[in-house]
Amino acid sequence: MRASTTPTSPWARTRPAIRADAAELALTELVANVVRHVPGRRCRVCFLLRPGGVRVEVADGCPELPVPAAADTLDDGGRGLVIVAAVTDRWGVAPHTEGRGKTVWFECGSRAAPPAPRP
């Protein structure tokens, strides 16, 4: 499992309404990545509510792992994972066994250790 090494986002640590906005934005970015990069445009979304926060997992059948990219100012894409890293406490990618896809996850407002992603 890969996890980001970015510091905890102040957005995700604050009031519940702001955490909800951060989670909504991050989820939108991950689903947009599925629509743009995953053949068939299909995914599963799982919400895990935790005390003081939420973990969201977006799983798809594409084995290609996402990589944050430095987008040029005039590019019309390429900023999704940068946004996810900016508005969440933690995020990461867990490849599924036998190369049958991956789960991209993030947490907002939760300091607990991440559970194993769902295949």
Short mmCIF file of C-alpha atoms in Angstrom, two decimals:
data_model
loop_
_atom_site.label_atom_id
_atom_site.label_comp_id
_atom_site.label_asym_id
_atom_site.label_seq_id
_atom_site.Cartn_x
_atom_site.Cartn_y
_atom_site.Cartn_z
CA MET A 1 0.00 0.00 0.00
CA ARG A 2 1.28 3.44 -0.85
CA ALA A 3 0.41 6.43 1.29
CA SER A 4 1.09 10.06 0.70
CA THR A 5 3.78 11.72 2.73
CA THR A 6 2.18 15.13 2.64
CA PRO A 7 1.57 16.85 5.97
CA THR A 8 -1.87 16.86 7.51
CA SER A 9 -4.17 19.32 5.78
CA PRO A 10 -5.54 22.12 7.96
CA TRP A 11 -8.73 21.93 5.85
CA ALA A 12 -9.49 18.39 6.92
CA ARG A 13 -8.77 18.99 10.63
CA THR A 14 -11.25 21.80 11.17
CA ARG A 15 -15.01 21.99 11.68
CA PRO A 16 -17.25 19.15 10.43
CA ALA A 17 -18.77 21.28 7.65
CA ILE A 18 -15.33 22.08 6.27
CA ARG A 19 -14.30 18.41 6.54
CA ALA A 20 -17.43 17.48 4.59
CA ASP A 21 -16.57 20.02 1.89
CA ALA A 22 -13.00 18.68 1.72
CA ALA A 23 -14.23 15.08 1.43
CA GLU A 24 -16.75 16.05 -1.25
CA LEU A 25 -14.08 17.81 -3.30
CA ALA A 26 -11.60 14.93 -2.94
CA LEU A 27 -14.26 12.36 -3.89
CA THR A 28 -15.21 14.42 -6.95
CA GLU A 29 -11.56 14.48 -8.06
CA LEU A 30 -11.14 10.71 -7.63
CA VAL A 31 -14.34 9.91 -9.54
CA ALA A 32 -13.28 12.35 -12.28
CA ASN A 33 -10.02 10.37 -12.53
CA VAL A 34 -12.04 7.18 -13.01
CA VAL A 35 -14.12 8.78 -15.75
CA ARG A 36 -11.02 10.09 -17.48
CA HIS A 37 -8.58 7.18 -17.07
CA VAL A 38 -10.38 3.89 -16.35
CA PRO A 39 -11.67 1.81 -19.28
CA GLY A 40 -15.41 1.34 -18.84
CA ARG A 41 -15.57 4.24 -16.34
CA ARG A 42 -16.74 2.01 -13.49
CA CYS A 43 -15.83 2.17 -9.82
CA ARG A 44 -17.03 1.35 -6.32
CA VAL A 45 -17.15 3.97 -3.59
CA CYS A 46 -17.04 3.10 0.10
CA PHE A 47 -17.55 5.58 2.97
CA LEU A 48 -16.23 4.58 6.38
CA LEU A 49 -17.45 6.94 9.09
CA ARG A 50 -15.11 7.26 12.05
CA PRO A 51 -15.16 9.32 15.22
CA GLY A 52 -14.32 12.84 14.08
CA GLY A 53 -13.79 11.96 10.45
CA VAL A 54 -14.35 9.86 7.37
CA ARG A 55 -12.36 7.52 5.15
CA VAL A 56 -13.44 7.27 1.52
CA GLU A 57 -12.27 4.55 -0.86
CA VAL A 58 -12.68 4.54 -4.64
CA ALA A 59 -11.92 1.15 -6.19
CA ASP A 60 -11.69 0.32 -9.89
CA GLY A 61 -10.53 -2.52 -12.11
CA CYS A 62 -7.66 -0.68 -13.80
CA PRO A 63 -4.24 -1.81 -12.55
CA GLU A 64 -2.51 1.44 -13.56
CA LEU A 65 -1.64 3.38 -10.41
CA PRO A 66 -2.29 7.12 -10.30
CA VAL A 67 0.66 9.46 -9.94
CA PRO A 68 0.38 13.11 -8.90
CA ALA A 69 1.55 15.27 -11.77
CA ALA A 70 2.75 18.83 -11.92
CA ALA A 71 0.31 20.34 -14.40
CA ASP A 72 1.24 23.32 -16.50
CA THR A 73 -0.77 26.46 -15.83
CA LEU A 74 -2.59 26.15 -19.16
CA ASP A 75 -3.29 22.39 -18.96
CA ASP A 76 -6.96 21.47 -18.65
CA GLY A 77 -6.22 18.60 -16.27
CA GLY A 78 -3.59 16.96 -14.14
CA ARG A 79 -4.34 18.57 -10.78
CA GLY A 80 -6.75 16.04 -9.24
CA LEU A 81 -4.36 14.24 -6.91
CA VAL A 82 -2.67 17.51 -5.99
CA ILE A 83 -6.08 18.78 -4.88
CA VAL A 84 -6.78 15.54 -2.98
CA ALA A 85 -3.46 15.89 -1.14
CA ALA A 86 -4.18 19.54 -0.35
CA VAL A 87 -7.64 19.07 1.20
CA THR A 88 -7.31 15.72 3.02
CA ASP A 89 -5.32 14.53 6.02
CA ARG A 90 -3.98 11.45 4.25
CA TRP A 91 -4.43 9.64 0.98
CA GLY A 92 -2.92 6.67 -0.73
CA VAL A 93 -3.23 3.86 -3.27
CA ALA A 94 -3.49 0.13 -2.63
CA PRO A 95 -3.07 -2.19 -5.64
CA HIS A 96 -5.44 -5.15 -5.66
CA THR A 97 -4.06 -8.67 -5.67
CA GLU A 98 -3.08 -10.18 -8.99
CA GLY A 99 -3.06 -6.76 -10.67
CA ARG A 100 -6.84 -6.55 -10.90
CA GLY A 101 -7.23 -2.89 -10.11
CA LYS A 102 -6.61 -0.59 -7.20
CA THR A 103 -8.22 1.35 -4.39
CA VAL A 104 -7.46 5.03 -3.98
CA TRP A 105 -8.40 6.25 -0.51
CA PHE A 106 -8.33 9.38 1.59
CA GLU A 107 -9.11 10.40 5.14
CA CYS A 108 -10.47 13.67 6.48
CA GLY A 109 -10.40 14.42 10.19
CA SER A 110 -9.34 10.96 11.34
CA ARG A 111 -6.02 10.12 12.92
CA ALA A 112 -6.65 6.36 13.22
CA ALA A 113 -4.47 3.87 11.40
CA PRO A 114 -5.89 2.99 7.99
CA PRO A 115 -7.71 -0.32 7.69
CA ALA A 116 -6.92 -2.64 4.84
CA PRO A 117 -8.65 -1.39 1.66
CA ARG A 118 -11.52 -3.38 0.26
CA PRO A 119 -10.73 -5.22 -3.02
#
